[in-house]
């Protein structure tokens, strides 16, 4: 049986559509998964979505849908995006999958039974309007970091994971396995900033929202995010069943994550696995961030890059290439439209595209019946051949360290050398003298052969381009394009007619920048428009509930503005025998002098309330218009003040 390779991406929050940053990790994981498959590994490539939590619950409420309906719709878009980007995942886990939820309960129970989880109190700061807990360090100037309002000290009953017990074991893990966390700078950061100073126990349950997996023995608690999310890497394999798929693929060979969640993956996750007596993943790789103009991408900054827009305009391979090539994996790097178009033009259209189309066109033109057997070698050939022979090892070495950009630059070095080889050998001049045909055939063979090797090695990175290159060169025999065939030089042979169409057309930089600016701005403008509020349908009530509200007709006798308020009017209302004073927030819709004489609908049994020092004894009913203004509910002139409304 083949050796296995288990690779994972983070499971993404479906709180919004995914953007180019999420695509970055997933494309990198896909390139590695494809590479390992090509090398003969039995690969398990897992991705998915992290669907519980308060944020998603709130988003769903704001849209007037259930959290499940909300995530279902986003997750379907996530799957479409991965299809578009040609992501070859083997499994897609959702934390709302029934099997995952059951497994989380089993994990929580096991940790509780072992004494690794205990009940205590979580002390923190609570922001009432946001309904959010914050720790001391999360506050910004002592205020809520989300809304800037004052917070109150509170306690909440919670379950805790004994993370502090694992400090020593984790330090040993880091010190004895320098490969566990990559790049090494991230391991040092974890050791110095978290592990050596000491670990606090971790709060692992919440009672303030309910969109989560209930704690099996105390269902008013839901399991709080990290136990639910991190466990996906084992529940996706069938855990708690430790046989079958789980036994085959666990421990993971590599968890790919963004640098901001390295701490969770290298401290909390191994501690959880130690507590569960399970083997640890072999490596966690924390890559850097793609940065955008104005820093991190966010809706409010208006710099969200939608990968769908880019793929539709430039093709999936151009985007995959750019993501893998532009920034050394591990470091932060900038994403800009200029850089993207620059790479497409320089690397794809000029270097690779021209090499393929020129070679294909020259073979077709000079040797329409195929390359003749008679050949003649010359001096510049060997350098190109040597580069081709070295290339597979260089790609292996770079990919072994997840240096996608390095691997691609090795490939492009050979592409660049081939273009130079064309300039040096000037095939169009050789073609003028029939006696130089053997030399011309050799030059074109070397070019076609180099392209064959390059196209094989491009397969992990680009998925549509290698077959197009094979078509351009008439390479229809699969044995000449399988992964191992990159290691032998001299096998090029066309068995199908050559197709000479450009692989990557050149773009007009200025025109593209304007077009792309408009395309990417469109959804932002859309997002900035206030969303039409979908008002959730209120719950059904019993007739008796409705009857509790006393409604009567009243006639406005007089009305004036409330001092110091732009919104409030104070009206005296004749209720047919008695007069009531009622304050209403209608000053922006009615002038006081428009009010007297109107027959209005009054709620008469509301508890009286003092507003701005004035007593208000009831409420006038109004309809609210889309622009926020309001219109009073009035009744037919024939109705009398005091009439009951039912
Ligand atoms: N749900 C958690 C992860 C749980 S894993 C057990 C989460 N989700 S997320 O939707 O916020 O995704 C974060 C991940 O998306 C990052 O770790 C990174 O892999 C990727 N990225 C999101 N924006 C990114 C950039 N701007 N640049 C690079 N990667 C980015 O955190």
XYZ file of C-alpha atoms and ligand atoms in Angstrom:
677
model
C 0.000 0.000 0.000
C 1.177 3.513 -0.772
C 2.511 5.773 1.927
C -0.127 8.185 3.184
C -0.054 11.951 3.382
C -2.678 13.822 5.379
C -2.884 17.569 4.805
C -5.408 20.066 6.165
C -6.401 23.709 5.784
C -8.027 25.673 8.595
C -11.777 25.271 8.580
C -13.021 28.702 7.578
C -15.767 30.730 9.256
C -18.768 30.949 6.959
C -19.738 34.281 8.455
C -19.235 35.894 5.063
C -18.167 34.997 1.546
C -14.556 33.788 1.507
C -11.970 36.078 -0.076
C -8.577 35.830 -1.719
C -6.837 35.374 1.668
C -8.706 32.129 2.322
C -8.007 31.051 -1.249
C -4.313 31.579 -0.600
C -4.088 28.855 2.062
C -6.363 26.518 0.159
C -4.489 26.852 -3.139
C -1.196 26.211 -1.326
C -2.636 23.105 0.336
C -3.980 21.970 -3.006
C -0.599 22.394 -4.697
C 1.030 20.277 -2.005
C -1.707 17.644 -2.120
C -1.398 17.399 -5.898
C 2.380 17.192 -5.672
C 2.208 14.351 -3.147
C -0.345 12.485 -5.251
C 1.889 12.858 -8.299
C 4.742 11.437 -6.223
C 2.602 8.382 -5.511
C 1.310 9.130 -2.004
C -2.141 8.139 -0.857
C -3.288 11.647 0.016
C -6.065 12.771 2.300
C -6.696 16.485 1.771
C -9.192 17.972 4.205
C -10.831 21.369 4.242
C -14.139 22.610 5.611
C -16.048 25.205 7.575
C -16.217 26.240 11.233
C -19.864 27.043 11.583
C -20.750 27.602 15.230
C -20.498 30.632 17.472
C -22.076 33.857 18.430
C -20.968 35.850 15.416
C -22.716 33.551 13.000
C -25.785 33.363 15.216
C -25.982 37.171 15.206
C -25.475 37.446 11.457
C -28.276 34.971 10.905
C -30.566 36.852 13.279
C -29.851 40.098 11.459
C -30.886 38.456 8.185
C -33.977 36.922 9.745
C -32.914 33.352 9.013
C -31.811 30.456 11.201
C -28.055 30.008 11.731
C -28.246 26.731 9.823
C -29.934 28.399 6.856
C -27.355 31.155 6.976
C -24.323 28.852 6.956
C -25.839 26.483 4.393
C -26.000 29.269 1.873
C -22.445 30.502 2.524
C -21.004 26.981 2.540
C -22.540 26.278 -0.829
C -20.657 29.358 -2.117
C -17.447 28.098 -0.471
C -17.760 24.801 -2.312
C -18.380 26.642 -5.585
C -15.258 28.695 -4.995
C -13.126 25.613 -4.399
C -14.537 24.072 -7.543
C -13.668 27.180 -9.499
C -10.124 27.183 -8.117
C -9.814 23.484 -8.912
C -9.198 22.487 -5.314
C -8.808 18.722 -5.152
C -9.953 18.181 -1.571
C -10.858 14.659 -0.535
C -13.129 15.590 2.362
C -15.064 18.684 3.330
C -16.006 18.820 6.978
C -18.660 21.085 8.426
C -18.796 21.475 12.194
C -22.577 21.187 11.876
C -22.260 17.651 10.473
C -24.114 15.312 12.810
C -21.114 12.978 13.072
C -18.824 15.852 14.037
C -21.250 17.114 16.662
C -21.572 13.651 18.194
C -17.797 13.266 18.174
C -17.342 16.633 19.916
C -19.665 15.494 22.687
C -17.670 12.269 23.028
C -14.395 14.232 23.160
C -15.744 16.676 25.751
C -17.066 13.819 27.849
C -13.777 11.947 27.654
C -11.769 14.998 28.693
C -14.205 15.657 31.538
C -14.091 12.050 32.740
C -10.305 12.168 32.749
C -10.319 15.343 34.810
C -8.832 17.464 32.032
C -12.007 19.529 31.891
C -13.517 20.997 35.072
C -16.266 23.459 35.925
C -15.455 26.887 37.304
C -16.189 30.535 36.711
C -14.993 32.682 33.903
C -14.291 36.183 35.044
C -14.172 38.870 32.478
C -15.704 42.049 31.195
C -19.115 42.152 29.638
C -20.388 44.609 27.057
C -24.161 44.603 27.402
C -25.068 46.149 24.021
C -22.750 43.719 22.199
C -23.532 40.802 24.546
C -19.836 39.978 24.457
C -17.317 38.848 27.037
C -13.814 40.259 26.915
C -10.706 39.524 28.879
C -8.778 42.306 30.551
C -6.184 42.281 27.781
C -8.734 42.375 24.999
C -10.240 45.667 26.215
C -9.210 48.786 24.413
C -8.599 51.624 26.898
C -10.795 49.757 29.343
C -13.732 49.847 26.897
C -15.371 47.309 24.603
C -12.983 46.746 21.676
C -15.945 46.364 19.300
C -18.138 49.337 20.107
C -15.994 51.454 22.437
C -18.688 51.557 25.152
C -18.077 50.929 28.874
C -17.962 47.312 30.050
C -18.942 45.676 33.335
C -17.028 43.093 35.321
C -18.948 39.806 35.314
C -18.628 36.142 36.032
C -19.981 33.332 33.949
C -20.076 29.667 34.855
C -17.814 27.825 32.403
C -15.943 24.639 31.806
C -12.151 24.864 31.617
C -9.512 22.730 29.986
C -6.404 22.170 32.136
C -4.018 23.633 29.584
C -1.639 24.746 32.341
C -0.852 21.094 33.123
C 0.668 20.648 29.678
C 3.239 23.402 29.785
C 6.227 21.160 30.425
C 5.210 18.519 27.867
C 4.644 21.185 25.237
C 8.025 22.800 25.846
C 9.611 19.352 25.451
C 7.665 18.838 22.248
C 8.956 22.092 20.787
C 12.506 21.529 21.936
C 12.756 17.928 20.749
C 11.003 18.437 17.395
C 12.364 21.478 15.611
C 10.185 20.555 12.641
C 6.937 20.575 14.564
C 6.337 24.270 13.942
C 7.503 25.871 10.716
C 8.904 28.357 9.877
C 11.201 28.217 12.943
C 10.572 31.854 13.873
C 7.009 30.935 14.752
C 8.193 28.175 17.096
C 10.408 30.666 18.921
C 7.546 33.089 19.206
C 5.358 30.419 20.816
C 8.089 29.347 23.204
C 9.051 32.832 24.298
C 5.673 34.519 24.355
C 3.396 31.766 25.593
C 4.972 28.503 26.670
C 7.827 29.668 28.867
C 5.882 32.457 30.628
C 3.224 29.836 31.598
C -0.197 28.827 30.353
C -3.613 29.591 31.793
C -6.380 27.044 31.722
C -8.670 27.550 28.786
C -12.353 28.391 28.881
C -14.070 25.797 26.700
C -17.789 26.382 27.155
C -20.253 29.247 26.965
C -23.757 29.906 28.211
C -24.399 33.263 26.535
C -25.378 31.867 23.159
C -26.645 28.531 21.985
C -25.429 28.099 18.388
C -22.966 25.352 19.175
C -22.611 21.774 20.321
C -24.284 21.312 23.740
C -22.091 19.976 26.539
C -23.514 16.457 26.864
C -23.888 16.458 30.639
C -24.778 20.147 31.076
C -26.691 21.303 27.996
C -27.090 24.935 28.983
C -23.418 25.156 27.992
C -22.223 24.929 24.414
C -18.707 23.798 23.576
C -16.728 26.914 22.864
C -15.010 27.386 19.588
C -11.529 25.840 19.776
C -12.424 22.339 20.981
C -15.175 22.232 18.383
C -12.986 23.620 15.581
C -9.624 21.927 16.171
C -11.163 18.502 16.622
C -12.345 18.607 13.011
C -8.978 17.237 11.969
C -9.761 13.949 13.696
C -13.547 13.836 13.520
C -13.303 14.129 9.722
C -11.459 10.803 9.794
C -14.139 9.117 11.845
C -12.827 9.682 15.392
C -13.825 8.520 18.062
C -13.681 5.394 15.937
C -9.928 4.885 15.899
C -9.919 2.224 13.209
C -10.335 2.473 9.421
C -9.748 5.880 7.847
C -8.578 7.330 11.149
C -5.977 4.648 11.649
C -4.851 5.052 8.077
C -4.270 8.814 8.029
C -3.790 10.054 11.585
C -1.481 11.699 12.635
C -1.662 14.482 10.072
C 1.491 15.138 8.122
C 0.818 18.834 8.002
C -1.693 21.411 9.175
C -1.445 24.531 7.022
C -2.634 27.627 8.865
C -2.316 31.401 8.796
C 0.102 32.821 11.346
C -2.670 34.232 13.557
C -3.889 30.762 14.520
C -0.506 29.110 15.027
C -0.952 29.414 18.791
C -4.160 27.403 18.763
C -2.653 24.742 16.558
C 0.672 24.378 18.328
C -0.343 24.786 21.964
C -4.016 24.036 22.508
C -4.329 21.338 19.858
C -1.333 19.219 20.901
C -2.397 19.544 24.540
C -5.876 18.296 23.642
C -4.393 15.390 21.729
C -2.084 14.544 24.631
C -5.115 14.531 26.900
C -6.912 12.215 24.476
C -3.836 9.956 24.285
C -3.558 10.458 20.541
C -0.434 10.984 18.432
C 0.423 14.559 17.493
C 0.461 16.039 13.988
C 3.914 15.947 12.437
C 3.985 19.590 11.458
C 2.079 22.857 11.705
C 3.090 25.362 9.070
C 2.104 28.968 9.839
C 2.197 30.980 6.649
C 2.196 34.766 6.438
C -0.580 37.118 5.452
C -1.458 38.553 2.124
C -1.690 42.249 2.791
C -3.656 44.732 0.779
C -3.656 48.408 0.232
C -4.788 49.865 3.585
C -3.508 46.791 5.446
C -5.691 43.780 6.246
C -8.630 43.101 4.026
C -11.967 44.112 5.437
C -15.355 45.150 4.157
C -15.192 48.496 5.901
C -11.869 49.369 4.280
C -13.343 48.526 0.912
C -10.343 46.412 -0.098
C -11.879 42.949 -0.215
C -10.585 40.981 -3.189
C -13.065 38.506 -4.589
C -11.250 35.523 -6.129
C -14.249 34.782 -8.351
C -13.882 38.139 -10.115
C -10.172 37.477 -10.690
C -10.634 33.919 -11.939
C -13.382 34.935 -14.313
C -11.212 37.627 -15.836
C -7.779 35.996 -15.941
C -8.426 32.277 -15.633
C -7.889 30.084 -12.625
C -4.309 29.164 -13.413
C -3.161 32.765 -13.549
C -4.588 33.321 -10.069
C -3.180 30.085 -8.678
C 0.195 30.950 -10.177
C 0.171 34.436 -8.722
C -0.798 33.265 -5.230
C 1.949 30.654 -5.172
C 4.616 32.718 -6.871
C 4.375 36.255 -5.595
C 5.194 35.787 -1.918
C 7.617 33.331 -0.298
C 5.373 31.004 1.695
C 5.784 31.832 5.368
C 6.328 35.581 4.940
C 3.786 38.349 4.663
C 3.417 39.873 1.230
C 1.423 42.416 -0.677
C -1.386 41.749 -3.040
C -1.928 44.416 -5.658
C -3.647 44.506 -9.008
C -0.466 45.909 -10.568
C 1.585 42.970 -9.304
C -1.008 40.487 -10.544
C -1.188 41.926 -14.045
C 2.586 42.353 -14.095
C 3.108 38.658 -13.324
C 0.531 37.564 -15.873
C 2.237 39.602 -18.566
C 5.866 38.914 -17.712
C 5.845 35.317 -16.499
C 2.816 33.786 -18.148
C 2.253 35.636 -21.433
C 5.869 36.551 -22.262
C 8.033 33.834 -20.783
C 5.931 30.693 -20.758
C 3.227 31.550 -23.302
C 5.659 32.783 -25.948
C 8.019 29.884 -25.471
C 5.251 27.374 -26.036
C 3.567 29.135 -28.940
C 6.818 29.951 -30.745
C 8.111 26.402 -30.389
C 4.841 24.864 -31.472
C 4.509 27.268 -34.436
C 8.104 26.668 -35.589
C 7.792 22.886 -35.457
C 4.556 23.074 -37.459
C 5.991 25.501 -39.990
C 9.444 23.980 -40.521
C 8.577 20.302 -40.088
C 4.907 19.814 -40.929
C 5.493 16.041 -41.064
C 7.169 15.899 -37.654
C 10.779 16.305 -36.496
C 13.148 14.241 -38.651
C 15.410 11.648 -37.005
C 18.583 13.203 -38.295
C 19.992 15.519 -35.602
C 23.038 17.623 -34.969
C 24.055 18.783 -31.479
C 25.961 22.001 -30.795
C 27.518 23.919 -27.963
C 24.604 25.728 -26.253
C 22.505 22.538 -26.016
C 24.202 20.969 -23.014
C 23.566 23.859 -20.641
C 19.853 23.665 -21.351
C 19.823 19.875 -21.048
C 21.664 20.030 -17.717
C 19.196 22.547 -16.361
C 16.336 20.248 -17.364
C 17.985 17.278 -15.702
C 18.482 19.172 -12.445
C 15.035 20.707 -12.372
C 12.976 17.860 -10.826
C 15.300 17.670 -7.813
C 15.199 21.411 -7.322
C 11.407 21.367 -7.406
C 11.344 18.451 -4.946
C 13.636 20.245 -2.541
C 11.654 23.464 -2.664
C 8.288 21.738 -2.279
C 9.660 19.610 0.543
C 9.998 22.899 2.422
C 6.722 24.332 1.106
C 8.655 26.903 -0.873
C 6.181 27.153 -3.724
C 7.606 30.406 -4.937
C 11.113 28.954 -4.985
C 9.959 25.896 -6.939
C 8.296 28.129 -9.509
C 11.289 30.364 -9.830
C 13.468 27.286 -10.535
C 11.017 26.307 -13.272
C 11.043 29.827 -14.673
C 14.797 29.842 -14.705
C 14.641 27.008 -17.235
C 11.890 28.766 -19.187
C 14.048 31.899 -19.312
C 17.048 29.855 -20.436
C 14.965 28.292 -23.215
C 13.894 31.695 -24.525
C 17.538 32.724 -24.536
C 18.372 29.485 -26.361
C 15.968 30.510 -29.130
C 17.767 33.854 -29.455
C 21.163 32.121 -29.491
C 20.274 29.437 -32.013
C 18.067 31.612 -34.282
C 15.964 28.790 -35.733
C 14.433 31.122 -38.353
C 17.911 31.614 -39.827
C 18.684 27.872 -39.677
C 15.443 27.309 -41.564
C 16.742 29.228 -44.546
C 19.366 26.559 -45.368
C 18.069 23.065 -46.076
C 21.439 21.532 -45.146
C 20.997 22.888 -41.610
C 17.758 20.914 -41.147
C 19.374 18.425 -38.694
C 20.543 21.319 -36.535
C 17.147 23.010 -36.749
C 15.447 19.750 -35.765
C 17.751 19.431 -32.758
C 17.081 22.963 -31.585
C 13.327 22.497 -31.856
C 13.545 19.103 -30.196
C 15.458 20.564 -27.240
C 12.869 23.289 -26.905
C 9.948 20.884 -27.082
C 11.662 18.558 -24.629
C 12.335 21.341 -22.157
C 8.716 22.426 -22.391
C 7.588 18.833 -21.853
C 9.603 18.616 -18.624
C 8.476 22.023 -17.439
C 4.825 21.240 -18.151
C 4.986 18.048 -16.074
C 6.466 19.912 -13.138
C 3.848 22.662 -13.395
C 1.032 20.258 -12.572
C 0.835 20.864 -8.814
C 0.587 24.619 -9.359
C -1.551 25.025 -12.459
C -4.196 22.559 -13.455
C -5.512 23.589 -16.878
C -2.251 24.790 -18.408
C -0.204 21.562 -18.596
C -2.788 19.755 -20.789
C -2.983 22.828 -23.036
C 0.789 22.769 -23.425
C 0.640 19.071 -24.272
C -1.948 19.816 -26.945
C 0.262 22.583 -28.340
C 3.127 20.105 -28.716
C 1.109 17.093 -29.838
C 2.052 15.220 -26.657
C -0.802 12.750 -26.542
C 1.014 9.746 -25.075
C 0.368 9.866 -21.323
C 3.553 7.980 -20.544
C 5.489 11.024 -21.737
C 3.739 13.367 -19.344
C 3.483 11.403 -16.120
C 5.386 12.699 -13.117
C 8.349 10.340 -13.387
C 8.756 11.213 -17.089
C 10.181 14.593 -16.045
C 13.337 12.807 -14.914
C 14.462 11.506 -18.283
C 15.663 13.774 -21.043
C 15.092 12.991 -24.703
C 11.600 11.516 -24.901
C 9.634 14.190 -26.778
C 7.501 12.715 -29.529
C 4.368 14.201 -31.079
C 1.615 11.661 -31.583
C -1.131 14.167 -32.349
C -1.307 17.294 -34.533
C 0.207 20.358 -32.837
C -2.184 23.130 -31.801
C -0.584 26.554 -31.863
C -2.853 28.871 -29.961
C -1.627 31.371 -27.370
C -1.810 30.009 -23.846
C -1.789 33.325 -21.974
C -2.702 36.445 -23.957
C -0.849 39.631 -23.033
C -2.834 42.255 -21.137
C -2.868 46.009 -21.567
C -1.741 47.130 -18.118
C -3.540 50.487 -17.934
C -6.761 49.182 -19.381
C -6.707 46.203 -17.066
C -6.026 48.264 -13.980
C -9.049 50.439 -14.685
C -11.268 47.474 -15.495
C -10.139 45.551 -12.435
C -10.549 48.593 -10.197
C -14.166 48.888 -11.356
C -14.898 45.188 -11.078
C -13.524 44.852 -7.582
C -15.135 48.083 -6.424
C -18.596 47.019 -7.584
C -19.249 44.505 -4.838
C -17.795 46.915 -2.289
C -20.202 49.645 -3.317
C -22.899 47.017 -3.080
C -21.742 46.064 0.411
C -21.695 49.682 1.534
C -25.306 50.247 0.536
C -27.392 49.781 3.631
C -28.830 46.311 3.340
C -32.579 46.307 2.984
C -33.568 45.176 6.463
C -35.293 41.859 6.344
C -37.575 42.132 9.309
C -37.991 38.697 10.805
C -41.614 37.657 11.010
C -42.609 37.965 14.669
C -43.563 34.817 16.501
C -47.225 33.815 16.429
C -49.205 34.818 19.508
C -52.434 33.605 21.034
C -55.575 35.683 20.676
C -55.479 36.233 24.425
C -52.067 37.872 24.063
C -53.437 40.277 21.510
C -56.390 41.062 23.754
C -54.049 42.252 26.447
C -53.317 45.364 24.406
C -55.985 48.039 24.901
C -56.430 50.228 21.823
C -58.732 53.226 21.644
C -59.452 56.155 19.394
C -58.259 59.571 20.602
C -58.440 63.094 19.178
C -55.383 65.316 19.404
C -56.299 68.487 21.244
C -52.961 70.225 21.240
C -49.326 69.440 20.525
C -45.929 70.969 21.145
C -42.261 70.111 20.756
C -40.479 68.685 23.793
C -37.719 71.055 24.866
C -34.212 69.775 24.187
C -35.342 66.984 21.874
C -35.388 66.943 18.069
C -37.506 63.837 17.949
C -40.257 64.141 20.535
C -43.673 65.763 20.350
C -45.947 66.006 23.391
C -49.651 65.748 22.577
C -52.758 66.191 24.715
C -55.314 63.644 23.586
C -59.057 63.637 24.200
C -59.947 60.030 25.040
C -63.694 60.707 25.243
C -64.108 61.922 28.786
C -60.498 62.062 29.913
C -57.388 63.762 28.550
C -54.037 62.032 28.306
C -50.567 63.373 27.702
C -48.540 61.233 25.273
C -44.983 61.684 24.050
C -44.143 60.303 20.601
C -40.930 60.231 18.543
C -42.562 61.799 15.501
C -41.136 65.339 15.429
C -39.157 64.597 12.265
C -42.344 63.566 10.447
C -44.998 65.979 11.810
C -44.998 69.616 12.808
C -46.858 70.309 16.105
C -49.375 72.504 14.276
C -50.296 69.612 11.931
C -51.473 67.489 14.843
C -54.612 69.001 16.477
C -57.881 67.501 15.284
C -56.478 64.158 14.075
C -58.231 60.984 15.168
C -55.410 58.641 16.171
C -54.951 55.115 17.516
C -53.754 55.045 21.121
C -52.400 52.156 23.205
C -53.984 53.005 26.520
C -52.728 50.323 28.887
C -48.964 50.876 28.527
C -47.347 51.573 31.880
C -46.890 55.377 32.126
C -43.273 56.446 31.655
C -41.378 59.624 32.387
C -39.444 60.877 29.363
C -37.359 64.050 29.640
C -39.193 64.940 32.821
C -42.665 64.630 31.236
C -45.127 61.831 31.938
C -46.240 59.845 28.882
C -49.463 57.893 29.351
C -49.728 55.666 26.314
C -48.520 55.433 22.771
C -49.672 56.615 19.347
C -49.432 53.939 16.640
C -47.498 54.760 13.505
C -46.358 53.055 10.322
C -42.610 53.323 9.670
C -41.591 54.044 6.093
C -38.451 52.675 4.413
C -36.661 56.031 4.881
C -37.311 55.888 8.630
C -40.013 58.589 8.668
C -43.418 57.682 10.041
C -47.107 58.176 9.362
C -49.725 58.132 12.105
C -52.455 55.526 12.081
C -55.682 57.529 11.874
C -59.293 56.445 11.752
C -62.426 57.428 9.927
C -63.855 60.778 11.049
C -67.073 59.028 12.083
C -65.260 57.219 14.907
C -65.506 58.932 18.302
C -62.768 59.640 20.834
C -62.703 56.828 23.376
C -64.062 54.145 20.964
C -62.555 50.750 21.585
C -60.505 49.243 18.750
C -60.607 45.493 18.316
N -12.283 29.053 11.921
C -10.961 29.467 12.232
C -9.968 28.382 11.988
C -10.221 27.118 12.729
S -9.103 25.871 12.269
C -9.385 24.638 13.343
C -10.586 30.683 11.376
N -11.294 30.875 10.267
S -11.087 32.086 9.227
O -12.182 32.012 8.296
O -10.912 33.311 9.916
O -9.817 31.714 8.408
C -8.556 32.111 8.814
C -7.543 31.547 7.851
O -7.797 32.013 6.512
C -6.133 31.994 8.143
O -5.546 31.213 9.147
C -5.493 31.818 6.795
O -5.267 30.471 6.574
C -6.589 32.291 5.854
N -6.529 33.727 5.612
C -7.544 34.625 5.771
N -7.108 35.851 5.373
C -5.844 35.774 4.961
C -4.924 36.674 4.424
N -5.213 37.940 4.241
N -3.697 36.206 4.095
C -3.371 34.903 4.261
N -4.220 34.029 4.770
C -5.450 34.414 5.138
O -9.667 31.375 11.744
